[in-house]
Amino acid sequence: MSPLKLVIIAILLYLGYRLLISDWKKKRRKRDDEESPKESKLEDDQVEDVLVEDPVCHKLVPRRQAIRLKQKGRQDYVYFCSEECCNKFSQTGEQE
Ligand SMILES: [Zn+2]
């Protein structure tokens, strides 16, 4: 092997090494960008944070904090501000 070939191989190896490093850095930067955005999660929370009306005391409560009650023969839930109201509602429901 001539010395010139060795030099060329060394340069090629160096260039290949440089390419690998820059590619790896790009990938790292891209991954960092993907991890940072949390806005989509926030939007989901806002969708869940809907105000619902308590049918007993007619107070508006965030749905996430409300007490849920599923009525018989109904697909949707009824929401209450407290267990007290929930109990009142189910008691009046039984009387009907
Ligand atoms: Zn209530």
Short mmCIF file of C-alpha atoms and ligand atoms in Angstrom, two decimals:
data_model
loop_
_atom_site.label_atom_id
_atom_site.label_comp_id
_atom_site.label_asym_id
_atom_site.label_seq_id
_atom_site.Cartn_x
_atom_site.Cartn_y
_atom_site.Cartn_z
CA MET A 1 0.00 0.00 0.00
CA SER A 2 1.37 3.41 -1.00
CA PRO A 3 1.51 6.23 1.56
CA LEU A 4 -0.83 8.32 -0.62
CA LYS A 5 -3.55 5.67 -0.35
CA LEU A 6 -3.16 5.62 3.41
CA VAL A 7 -3.62 9.41 3.52
CA ILE A 8 -6.73 9.18 1.34
CA ILE A 9 -8.17 6.44 3.54
CA ALA A 10 -7.43 8.54 6.63
CA ILE A 11 -9.21 11.55 5.09
CA LEU A 12 -12.21 9.41 4.11
CA LEU A 13 -12.40 7.96 7.61
CA TYR A 14 -12.21 11.48 9.07
CA LEU A 15 -14.97 12.74 6.76
CA GLY A 16 -17.13 9.73 7.56
CA TYR A 17 -16.59 10.36 11.25
CA ARG A 18 -17.55 14.02 10.86
CA LEU A 19 -20.72 13.05 8.99
CA LEU A 20 -21.70 10.58 11.68
CA ILE A 21 -21.19 13.17 14.42
CA SER A 22 -23.22 15.88 12.67
CA ASP A 23 -26.00 13.40 11.89
CA TRP A 24 -26.09 12.27 15.51
CA LYS A 25 -26.25 15.89 16.70
CA LYS A 26 -29.17 16.59 14.35
CA LYS A 27 -31.04 13.57 15.67
CA ARG A 28 -30.45 14.66 19.25
CA ARG A 29 -31.70 18.16 18.54
CA LYS A 30 -34.78 16.76 16.82
CA ARG A 31 -35.55 14.51 19.77
CA ASP A 32 -35.26 17.46 22.15
CA ASP A 33 -37.76 19.37 20.04
CA GLU A 34 -40.21 16.51 20.16
CA GLU A 35 -40.06 16.22 23.93
CA SER A 36 -40.57 19.89 24.70
CA PRO A 37 -44.09 20.69 23.45
CA LYS A 38 -46.70 20.19 26.16
CA GLU A 39 -49.39 22.29 24.55
CA SER A 40 -51.31 19.33 23.14
CA LYS A 41 -51.64 17.87 26.65
CA LEU A 42 -52.88 21.22 27.94
CA GLU A 43 -55.58 21.30 25.27
CA ASP A 44 -56.84 17.90 26.41
CA ASP A 45 -57.13 19.19 29.97
CA GLN A 46 -59.07 22.21 28.80
CA VAL A 47 -61.52 20.00 26.93
CA GLU A 48 -62.09 18.01 30.11
CA ASP A 49 -62.50 21.18 32.16
CA VAL A 50 -66.07 21.84 31.07
CA LEU A 51 -68.59 23.31 33.48
CA VAL A 52 -71.58 21.11 34.18
CA GLU A 53 -74.75 22.06 35.99
CA ASP A 54 -75.78 20.33 39.17
CA PRO A 55 -79.49 19.48 38.69
CA VAL A 56 -80.14 19.71 42.45
CA CYS A 57 -78.67 23.06 43.49
CA HIS A 58 -78.01 24.35 39.92
CA LYS A 59 -74.41 25.17 40.72
CA LEU A 60 -71.86 25.03 37.89
CA VAL A 61 -68.98 22.66 38.60
CA PRO A 62 -65.94 21.64 36.54
CA ARG A 63 -66.69 18.20 35.14
CA ARG A 64 -63.38 16.77 36.39
CA GLN A 65 -64.28 17.63 39.99
CA ALA A 66 -67.94 16.76 39.77
CA ILE A 67 -69.55 13.65 41.25
CA ARG A 68 -70.77 11.44 38.43
CA LEU A 69 -73.96 9.46 38.49
CA LYS A 70 -75.22 7.29 35.69
CA GLN A 71 -78.96 7.16 35.45
CA LYS A 72 -80.83 4.01 34.63
CA GLY A 73 -81.82 3.82 30.97
CA ARG A 74 -79.65 6.81 30.07
CA GLN A 75 -76.35 6.91 28.23
CA ASP A 76 -75.03 10.18 29.67
CA TYR A 77 -73.92 10.97 33.18
CA VAL A 78 -75.47 13.44 35.59
CA TYR A 79 -72.96 15.60 37.46
CA PHE A 80 -73.17 16.98 40.98
CA CYS A 81 -71.17 19.47 43.04
CA SER A 82 -71.11 17.14 46.04
CA GLU A 83 -72.16 13.69 47.21
CA GLU A 84 -74.94 15.36 49.17
CA CYS A 85 -76.56 16.61 46.00
CA CYS A 86 -75.97 13.25 44.34
CA ASN A 87 -77.78 11.49 47.18
CA LYS A 88 -80.63 13.99 47.08
CA PHE A 89 -80.99 13.44 43.36
CA SER A 90 -80.98 9.65 43.57
CA GLN A 91 -83.50 9.76 46.43
CA THR A 92 -85.92 11.94 44.49
CA GLY A 93 -85.34 9.71 41.47
CA GLU A 94 -86.41 6.64 43.41
CA GLN A 95 -89.63 8.30 44.53
CA GLU A 96 -90.77 8.87 40.97
ZN ZN B 1 -75.02 20.73 44.39
#
